Backbone as ProteinMPNN parsed JSONL, in Angstrom:
{"seq_chain_A": "XXXXXXXXXXXXXXXXXXXXXXXXXXXXXXXXXXXXXXXXXXXXXXXXXXXXXXXXXXXXXXXXXXXXXXXXXXXXXXXXXXXXXXXXXXXXXXXXXXXXXXXXXXXXXXXXXXXXXXXXXXXXXXXXXXXXXXXXXXXXXXXXXXXXXXXX", "coords_chain_A": {"N_chain_A": [[-25.983, -1.461, 20.313], [-24.083, -0.504, 17.567], [-21.872, -1.405, 15.162], [-20.124, -0.821, 12.325], [-18.364, -1.394, 9.331], [-17.953, 0.075, 6.295], [-18.408, 0.864, 2.76], [-20.169, 2.785, 1.874], [-21.497, 6.134, 2.269], [-22.548, 7.782, 5.322], [-25.256, 9.179, 7.261], [-25.351, 11.588, 9.598], [-27.581, 12.708, 11.056], [-29.624, 10.799, 10.588], [-28.496, 8.551, 11.794], [-28.299, 9.334, 14.5], [-31.018, 9.77, 15.035], [-31.924, 7.117, 14.785], [-30.666, 5.975, 16.996], [-31.983, 7.165, 19.166], [-34.65, 6.655, 18.81], [-37.664, 5.636, 20.153], [-36.659, 5.638, 22.718], [-36.587, 6.813, 25.999], [-34.846, 7.062, 28.005], [-32.415, 8.115, 27.376], [-30.323, 10.814, 27.896], [-28.396, 12.306, 26.7], [-26.555, 12.582, 23.674], [-23.46, 12.303, 22.397], [-21.424, 13.139, 19.673], [-19.039, 12.459, 17.054], [-17.738, 13.298, 13.946], [-15.491, 12.397, 11.56], [-13.717, 13.804, 8.855], [-12.47, 13.54, 5.483], [-9.521, 15.202, 4.552], [-8.15, 17.861, 2.465], [-5.493, 18.334, 2.54], [-2.372, 17.318, 3.844], [0.416, 16.983, 5.886], [1.695, 19.101, 4.535], [1.185, 18.642, 1.851], [-0.991, 18.644, -0.985], [-3.956, 16.721, -1.027], [-5.57, 14.579, -3.081], [-7.226, 12.401, -2.92], [-8.084, 9.696, -0.685], [-7.43, 6.381, 0.193], [-8.843, 3.951, 2.142], [-8.034, 0.989, 3.728], [-8.785, -2.246, 5.119], [-8.763, -5.132, 7.309], [-11.049, -7.412, 6.845], [-13.318, -8.658, 9.278], [-11.28, -8.962, 11.298], [-11.007, -6.235, 11.781], [-13.612, -5.398, 12.569], [-13.842, -6.901, 14.907], [-11.824, -5.738, 16.489], [-12.863, -3.144, 16.729], [-15.227, -3.683, 18.136], [-14.145, -4.6, 20.562], [-12.977, -2.261, 21.447], [-15.228, -0.598, 21.858], [-16.462, -2.118, 23.852], [-14.567, -1.789, 25.885], [-14.91, 0.947, 26.405], [-17.529, 0.833, 27.37], [-17.067, -0.511, 29.731], [-15.867, 1.409, 31.247], [-17.578, 3.606, 31.429], [-21.067, 4.341, 32.03], [-22.96, 3.54, 29.539], [-25.597, 3.992, 27.241], [-26.02, 3.451, 24.58], [-24.118, 2.882, 21.59], [-22.899, 3.968, 18.509], [-20.798, 3.157, 15.927], [-19.34, 3.864, 13.015], [-17.275, 3.209, 10.341], [-15.759, 4.152, 7.396], [-14.486, 2.591, 4.405], [-12.445, 2.221, 1.455], [-12.164, 4.342, -1.479], [-11.941, 7.74, -0.806], [-12.909, 11.144, -1.087], [-11.714, 14.547, -0.546], [-13.495, 16.115, 2.071], [-15.382, 14.122, 2.283], [-17.237, 12.108, 4.599], [-15.584, 10.102, 7.003], [-15.566, 8.682, 9.461], [-17.853, 7.912, 12.076], [-18.612, 8.397, 15.393], [-20.893, 7.902, 17.824], [-22.284, 8.375, 20.942], [-24.49, 7.423, 23.435], [-25.853, 8.414, 26.524], [-27.001, 8.717, 29.953], [-26.324, 11.177, 30.874], [-24.468, 14.099, 29.798], [-21.691, 14.194, 30.39], [-20.561, 11.558, 30.621], [-21.144, 10.649, 28.049], [-19.685, 12.441, 26.388], [-17.024, 11.93, 27.295], [-16.699, 9.167, 26.739], [-17.051, 9.153, 23.967], [-14.828, 10.64, 23.117], [-12.763, 9.006, 24.116], [-13.181, 6.633, 22.599], [-12.64, 7.608, 19.997], [-9.951, 8.448, 20.316], [-8.639, 5.986, 20.806], [-9.404, 4.59, 18.562], [-7.911, 5.788, 16.542], [-5.406, 4.749, 17.081], [-5.47, 1.977, 17.611], [-7.164, 0.572, 15.895], [-7.305, -1.584, 13.085], [-6.745, -0.165, 10.387], [-5.621, 0.983, 7.221], [-4.211, 3.708, 5.594], [-3.949, 5.288, 2.489], [-2.726, 7.961, 0.679], [-3.436, 10.026, -2.164], [-1.375, 12.145, -3.787], [0.109, 15.096, -5.392], [2.757, 14.35, -5.593], [2.646, 11.652, -5.812], [1.425, 8.396, -4.696], [1.124, 7.662, -1.187], [1.623, 5.942, 1.882], [0.003, 6.561, 4.949], [1.489, 7.392, 7.927], [1.365, 6.532, 11.447], [0.623, 9.01, 13.924], [2.498, 10.712, 16.409], [1.076, 12.373, 18.085], [-1.448, 11.214, 18.133], [-0.93, 8.822, 19.489], [-0.185, 9.914, 21.961], [-2.598, 11.092, 22.746], [-4.187, 8.818, 23.157], [-2.756, 7.606, 25.22], [-3.296, 9.129, 27.473], [-5.567, 8.116, 28.597], [-4.82, 5.928, 29.988], [-3.758, 2.501, 30.463], [-5.209, -0.011, 28.415], [-6.91, -3.146, 27.999]], "CA_chain_A": [[-24.66, -1.135, 19.822], [-23.966, -0.676, 16.123], [-20.505, -1.263, 14.675], [-20.174, -1.13, 10.902], [-17.321, -0.953, 8.412], [-18.699, 0.105, 5.035], [-17.982, 1.779, 1.696], [-21.183, 3.827, 1.67], [-21.554, 7.281, 3.176], [-23.553, 7.717, 6.378], [-25.917, 10.461, 7.534], [-25.327, 11.793, 11.043], [-28.931, 12.88, 11.594], [-30.341, 9.521, 10.54], [-27.907, 7.642, 12.786], [-28.714, 9.807, 15.827], [-32.451, 9.466, 15.149], [-32.064, 5.676, 15.018], [-30.237, 5.687, 18.369], [-32.916, 7.656, 20.189], [-36.017, 6.249, 18.493], [-38.303, 4.781, 21.149], [-35.906, 5.658, 23.98], [-36.78, 7.997, 26.838], [-33.816, 7.034, 29.042], [-31.22, 8.804, 26.891], [-30.297, 12.239, 28.215], [-27.387, 12.982, 25.882], [-25.82, 11.86, 22.636], [-22.278, 13.029, 21.93], [-20.987, 12.528, 18.418], [-17.872, 12.955, 16.336], [-17.649, 12.893, 12.548], [-14.206, 12.713, 10.953], [-13.824, 14.065, 7.42], [-11.242, 13.496, 4.691], [-8.979, 16.543, 4.304], [-7.503, 18.083, 1.172], [-4.097, 18.676, 2.791], [-1.76, 16.578, 4.939], [1.88, 17.104, 5.908], [2.139, 20.081, 3.562], [0.883, 18.244, 0.47], [-2.393, 18.518, -1.388], [-4.44, 15.343, -1.082], [-6.678, 14.48, -4.035], [-8.106, 11.328, -2.443], [-7.495, 8.79, 0.286], [-8.009, 5.043, 0.172], [-8.766, 3.264, 3.434], [-8.122, -0.462, 3.637], [-8.895, -2.921, 6.415], [-8.762, -6.589, 7.298], [-12.422, -7.765, 7.238], [-13.436, -9.574, 10.409], [-10.353, -8.505, 12.331], [-11.312, -4.835, 12.074], [-14.853, -5.334, 13.35], [-13.543, -7.449, 16.236], [-11.067, -4.715, 17.219], [-13.781, -2.047, 17.049], [-16.122, -4.161, 19.196], [-13.374, -4.612, 21.809], [-12.814, -0.859, 21.833], [-16.511, -0.148, 22.405], [-16.642, -2.825, 25.127], [-13.705, -1.115, 26.862], [-15.604, 2.188, 26.785], [-18.688, 0.461, 28.187], [-16.6, -0.914, 31.061], [-15.422, 2.615, 31.944], [-18.695, 4.538, 31.6], [-22.406, 3.782, 31.865], [-23.414, 3.977, 28.223], [-26.883, 3.418, 26.857], [-25.902, 2.968, 23.203], [-22.963, 3.368, 20.836], [-22.844, 3.723, 17.068], [-19.463, 3.377, 15.375], [-19.314, 3.562, 11.581], [-16.013, 3.608, 9.712], [-15.777, 3.875, 5.966], [-13.305, 2.111, 3.703], [-12.51, 2.508, 0.029], [-11.6, 5.621, -1.926], [-12.687, 8.891, -0.303], [-12.471, 12.454, -1.571], [-11.749, 15.571, 0.504], [-14.837, 16.489, 2.5], [-16.208, 12.939, 2.54], [-17.182, 11.6, 5.971], [-14.818, 8.868, 7.168], [-15.911, 7.944, 10.675], [-18.853, 8.44, 13.005], [-18.733, 7.828, 16.734], [-22.004, 8.52, 18.556], [-22.412, 7.707, 22.237], [-25.663, 7.843, 24.2], [-25.789, 8.184, 27.958], [-28.004, 9.435, 30.735], [-25.828, 12.537, 31.064], [-23.5, 14.499, 28.777], [-20.302, 13.951, 30.778], [-20.148, 10.214, 30.221], [-21.229, 10.544, 26.592], [-18.531, 13.153, 25.83], [-15.781, 11.226, 27.628], [-16.635, 7.903, 26.002], [-16.876, 9.48, 22.549], [-13.429, 11.032, 22.938], [-11.967, 7.798, 24.351], [-13.304, 5.748, 21.436], [-11.911, 8.207, 18.878], [-8.513, 8.412, 20.595], [-8.137, 4.629, 20.623], [-9.656, 4.21, 17.17], [-6.783, 6.283, 15.749], [-4.159, 4.041, 17.383], [-5.603, 0.523, 17.747], [-7.996, -0.068, 14.869], [-6.495, -1.994, 11.927], [-7.035, 0.497, 9.113], [-4.444, 1.494, 6.539], [-4.594, 4.852, 4.759], [-3.041, 5.67, 1.407], [-3.126, 9.24, 0.095], [-3.036, 10.386, -3.524], [-0.866, 13.517, -3.771], [0.826, 15.422, -6.632], [4.042, 13.638, -5.579], [2.371, 10.223, -5.938], [0.709, 7.776, -3.574], [1.934, 7.412, 0.005], [0.935, 5.399, 3.049], [-0.016, 7.508, 6.067], [2.077, 6.85, 9.154], [0.727, 6.919, 12.709], [1.142, 10.267, 14.477], [2.834, 10.697, 17.834], [0.008, 13.065, 18.817], [-2.537, 10.249, 18.339], [-0.489, 7.941, 20.572], [-0.242, 10.688, 23.208], [-4.014, 11.244, 23.113], [-4.657, 7.536, 23.692], [-2.052, 7.301, 26.474], [-3.852, 9.86, 28.621], [-6.653, 7.318, 29.17], [-4.251, 4.813, 30.728], [-3.652, 1.215, 29.771], [-6.409, -0.809, 28.159], [-6.605, -4.561, 27.714]], "C_chain_A": [[-24.629, -1.449, 18.33], [-22.519, -0.406, 15.732], [-20.495, -1.733, 13.23], [-18.931, -0.586, 10.207], [-17.943, -1.045, 7.028], [-18.064, 1.06, 4.031], [-18.902, 2.99, 1.605], [-21.055, 4.954, 2.688], [-22.624, 7.035, 4.241], [-24.113, 9.113, 6.586], [-26.037, 10.615, 9.039], [-26.728, 11.871, 11.629], [-29.713, 11.583, 11.636], [-29.807, 8.555, 11.593], [-28.305, 8.042, 14.208], [-30.198, 9.522, 16.046], [-32.673, 7.991, 15.446], [-31.676, 5.305, 16.446], [-31.31, 6.047, 19.386], [-34.36, 7.227, 19.968], [-36.547, 5.265, 19.55], [-37.619, 4.759, 22.498], [-36.218, 6.939, 24.738], [-35.745, 8.052, 27.958], [-32.546, 7.776, 28.635], [-31.329, 10.296, 27.192], [-29.321, 13.02, 27.359], [-26.839, 12.029, 24.835], [-24.683, 12.771, 22.195], [-21.791, 12.336, 20.669], [-19.749, 13.216, 17.867], [-17.947, 12.418, 14.919], [-16.292, 13.346, 12.031], [-14.358, 12.806, 9.447], [-12.46, 13.938, 6.743], [-10.81, 14.928, 4.379], [-8.329, 16.622, 2.926], [-6.014, 18.404, 1.309], [-3.604, 17.826, 3.954], [-0.243, 16.679, 4.801], [2.403, 18.008, 4.791], [1.877, 19.739, 2.107], [-0.614, 18.251, 0.23], [-2.747, 17.038, -1.453], [-5.667, 15.32, -1.98], [-7.7, 13.447, -3.593], [-7.339, 10.493, -1.427], [-8.203, 7.45, 0.154], [-7.768, 4.404, 1.526], [-8.964, 1.778, 3.201], [-8.241, -1.036, 5.041], [-8.844, -4.424, 6.204], [-10.142, -7.019, 7.776], [-12.443, -8.842, 8.332], [-12.552, -9.132, 11.559], [-10.683, -7.069, 12.748], [-12.548, -4.716, 12.946], [-14.64, -5.851, 14.771], [-12.79, -6.423, 17.088], [-11.96, -3.546, 17.622], [-14.736, -2.445, 18.171], [-15.403, -4.174, 20.543], [-13.178, -3.194, 22.338], [-14.089, -0.309, 22.466], [-16.778, -0.827, 23.75], [-15.782, -2.204, 26.224], [-14.348, 0.186, 27.328], [-16.791, 1.88, 27.691], [-18.275, 0.018, 29.584], [-16.171, 0.293, 31.896], [-16.566, 3.567, 32.279], [-20.01, 3.796, 31.433], [-22.986, 4.353, 30.577], [-24.709, 3.268, 27.871], [-26.875, 2.893, 25.428], [-24.653, 3.572, 22.577], [-23.166, 3.014, 19.368], [-21.448, 4.098, 16.597], [-19.484, 2.917, 13.92], [-17.993, 4.072, 11.028], [-16.056, 3.202, 8.252], [-14.435, 3.335, 5.491], [-13.499, 2.406, 2.22], [-11.918, 3.873, -0.268], [-12.519, 6.767, -1.51], [-12.064, 10.177, -0.826], [-12.481, 13.465, -0.426], [-13.183, 16.024, 0.786], [-15.745, 15.309, 2.778], [-16.124, 12.551, 4.013], [-16.456, 10.26, 6.007], [-15.368, 8.038, 8.317], [-16.982, 8.691, 11.461], [-18.75, 7.665, 14.306], [-19.85, 8.598, 17.415], [-22.245, 7.695, 19.811], [-23.594, 8.293, 22.989], [-25.472, 7.48, 25.669], [-26.911, 8.924, 28.659], [-27.641, 10.909, 30.866], [-24.704, 12.831, 30.072], [-22.059, 14.133, 29.125], [-19.792, 12.595, 30.333], [-20.152, 10.066, 28.707], [-20.028, 11.23, 25.933], [-17.237, 12.374, 26.06], [-15.643, 9.943, 26.819], [-16.426, 8.136, 24.512], [-15.41, 9.828, 22.267], [-12.492, 9.838, 23.116], [-11.989, 6.891, 23.121], [-12.519, 6.319, 20.257], [-10.408, 8.139, 19.097], [-7.937, 7.02, 20.358], [-8.369, 4.115, 19.21], [-8.463, 4.608, 16.294], [-5.507, 5.469, 15.958], [-4.283, 2.524, 17.367], [-6.384, -0.162, 16.638], [-7.152, -0.387, 13.629], [-7.023, -1.442, 10.602], [-5.714, 0.988, 8.54], [-4.894, 2.555, 5.559], [-3.504, 5.138, 3.727], [-3.582, 6.938, 0.76], [-2.623, 9.364, -1.34], [-2.652, 11.863, -3.504], [-0.206, 13.821, -5.119], [2.177, 14.703, -6.738], [3.875, 12.136, -5.772], [1.594, 9.708, -4.739], [1.668, 7.551, -2.414], [1.047, 6.854, 1.109], [1.06, 6.4, 4.184], [0.496, 6.796, 7.314], [1.282, 7.312, 10.373], [1.397, 8.189, 13.232], [1.426, 10.106, 15.97], [1.731, 11.357, 18.65], [-1.193, 12.141, 19.058], [-2.188, 9.28, 19.461], [-0.581, 8.65, 21.917], [-1.682, 10.858, 23.675], [-4.549, 9.957, 23.723], [-4.023, 7.236, 25.048], [-2.667, 8.001, 27.68], [-4.989, 9.099, 29.296], [-6.126, 6.155, 30.006], [-4.275, 3.549, 29.895], [-5.021, 0.578, 29.588], [-5.976, -2.226, 27.86], [-6.48, -4.81, 26.24]], "O_chain_A": [[-25.082, -2.505, 17.887], [-22.005, 0.692, 15.946], [-20.814, -2.886, 12.937], [-18.504, 0.54, 10.463], [-18.409, -2.11, 6.624], [-17.289, 1.944, 4.395], [-18.455, 4.094, 1.293], [-20.575, 4.76, 3.805], [-23.495, 6.182, 4.073], [-23.527, 10.104, 6.149], [-26.751, 9.849, 9.686], [-27.033, 11.174, 12.597], [-30.394, 11.3, 12.622], [-30.578, 7.823, 12.214], [-28.615, 7.179, 15.029], [-30.591, 9.082, 17.126], [-33.519, 7.646, 16.27], [-32.287, 4.419, 17.043], [-31.522, 5.32, 20.356], [-35.205, 7.417, 20.843], [-35.956, 4.214, 19.799], [-37.964, 3.937, 23.347], [-36.122, 8.032, 24.18], [-35.757, 8.977, 28.77], [-31.688, 8.035, 29.48], [-32.291, 10.955, 26.798], [-29.394, 14.247, 27.289], [-26.682, 10.832, 25.077], [-24.91, 13.868, 21.684], [-21.747, 11.108, 20.598], [-19.458, 14.374, 18.166], [-18.188, 11.229, 14.709], [-15.977, 14.536, 12.057], [-15.043, 11.989, 8.832], [-11.425, 14.198, 7.358], [-11.629, 15.763, 3.992], [-8.005, 15.608, 2.307], [-5.348, 18.709, 0.319], [-4.323, 17.63, 4.934], [0.304, 16.481, 3.716], [3.429, 17.716, 4.176], [2.303, 20.474, 1.216], [-1.404, 17.912, 1.111], [-1.941, 16.211, -1.879], [-6.678, 15.957, -1.685], [-8.894, 13.592, -3.855], [-6.114, 10.573, -1.325], [-9.425, 7.393, 0.021], [-6.634, 4.325, 1.998], [-9.93, 1.357, 2.564], [-7.851, -0.403, 6.022], [-8.877, -4.916, 5.076], [-10.404, -7.002, 8.979], [-11.675, -9.803, 8.295], [-13.032, -8.948, 12.677], [-10.642, -6.736, 13.932], [-12.533, -4.009, 13.954], [-15.193, -5.303, 15.725], [-13.085, -6.261, 18.272], [-11.833, -3.017, 18.726], [-15.024, -1.641, 19.057], [-15.988, -3.798, 21.559], [-13.212, -2.967, 23.548], [-14.034, 0.368, 23.492], [-17.265, -0.187, 24.681], [-16.22, -2.102, 27.37], [-14.33, 0.493, 28.52], [-17.029, 2.588, 28.669], [-19.053, 0.156, 30.528], [-16.117, 0.207, 33.123], [-16.525, 4.255, 33.298], [-20.069, 2.755, 30.779], [-23.44, 5.497, 30.534], [-24.888, 2.087, 28.169], [-27.641, 1.988, 25.096], [-24.191, 4.639, 22.984], [-23.557, 1.896, 19.035], [-20.974, 5.209, 16.835], [-19.63, 1.728, 13.635], [-17.637, 5.234, 11.226], [-16.353, 2.055, 7.918], [-13.393, 3.588, 6.094], [-14.586, 2.792, 1.789], [-11.261, 4.481, 0.577], [-13.711, 6.769, -1.817], [-10.847, 10.277, -0.986], [-13.184, 13.263, 0.565], [-13.969, 16.277, -0.128], [-16.773, 15.464, 3.438], [-15.056, 12.653, 4.617], [-16.677, 9.396, 5.159], [-15.608, 6.839, 8.17], [-17.013, 9.921, 11.503], [-18.795, 6.435, 14.318], [-19.763, 9.816, 17.565], [-22.39, 6.474, 19.75], [-23.693, 9.507, 23.161], [-24.998, 6.395, 26.007], [-27.672, 9.664, 28.036], [-28.511, 11.775, 30.956], [-24.064, 11.909, 29.565], [-21.282, 13.795, 28.233], [-18.719, 12.49, 29.739], [-19.263, 9.429, 28.142], [-19.419, 10.669, 25.023], [-16.448, 12.181, 25.135], [-14.575, 9.668, 26.272], [-15.694, 7.386, 23.866], [-14.831, 9.358, 21.288], [-11.538, 9.677, 22.356], [-10.942, 6.437, 22.659], [-11.801, 5.579, 19.585], [-9.663, 7.81, 18.173], [-6.863, 6.887, 19.773], [-7.601, 3.287, 18.718], [-8.056, 3.853, 15.411], [-4.617, 5.493, 15.108], [-3.288, 1.839, 17.129], [-6.265, -1.375, 16.466], [-6.372, 0.452, 13.178], [-7.654, -2.149, 9.815], [-4.804, 1.363, 9.279], [-5.831, 2.348, 4.788], [-2.317, 5.216, 4.044], [-4.739, 6.993, 0.345], [-1.545, 8.88, -1.687], [-3.488, 12.727, -3.239], [0.019, 12.906, -5.91], [2.679, 14.475, -7.839], [4.868, 11.417, -5.885], [1.163, 10.477, -3.88], [2.855, 7.287, -2.609], [-0.114, 7.236, 1.254], [2.11, 7.017, 4.359], [-0.004, 5.739, 7.697], [0.613, 8.345, 10.338], [2.587, 8.412, 13.01], [0.679, 9.444, 16.691], [1.473, 10.951, 19.783], [-1.879, 12.27, 20.072], [-3.037, 8.949, 20.289], [-1.008, 8.053, 22.905], [-1.958, 10.778, 24.872], [-5.288, 10.001, 24.707], [-4.676, 6.674, 25.928], [-2.562, 7.501, 28.801], [-5.341, 9.397, 30.437], [-6.906, 5.466, 30.664], [-4.757, 3.54, 28.762], [-5.872, 0.618, 30.477], [-4.823, -2.478, 27.511], [-6.227, -5.94, 25.824]]}, "name": "protein", "num_of_chains": 1, "seq": "XXXXXXXXXXXXXXXXXXXXXXXXXXXXXXXXXXXXXXXXXXXXXXXXXXXXXXXXXXXXXXXXXXXXXXXXXXXXXXXXXXXXXXXXXXXXXXXXXXXXXXXXXXXXXXXXXXXXXXXXXXXXXXXXXXXXXXXXXXXXXXXXXXXXXXXX"}
């Protein structure tokens, strides 16, 4: 299991290669890469700054991955989330889940992303032509997480 909060960019191919290197038990790796957009709520976005609470964030991410591992038989998980100032098109988050079969890998990847959007202690500030603004949580993200049922 790899959980990292970092400023630096990541490379999907390198992360997937690292997960499967020396492993013959992995039958599937499902991944999700989230990217910074140039538009949000009808406004152009020049950049986004992601902040977090060091230590607390990593602990919350580890608990989220542990919850996924309790629901599905997972062989490995990589979760990388960037912080700092990001430009449109920059990668923000990587969730990669390895399993024996695709079904568990897909489900766990989606679960982790859904809960990451609602439970992880990150704060986003966008730079727009109207000035800087903090990004509020979306009801659609809460609804996506609720479909998985209650977690501890």
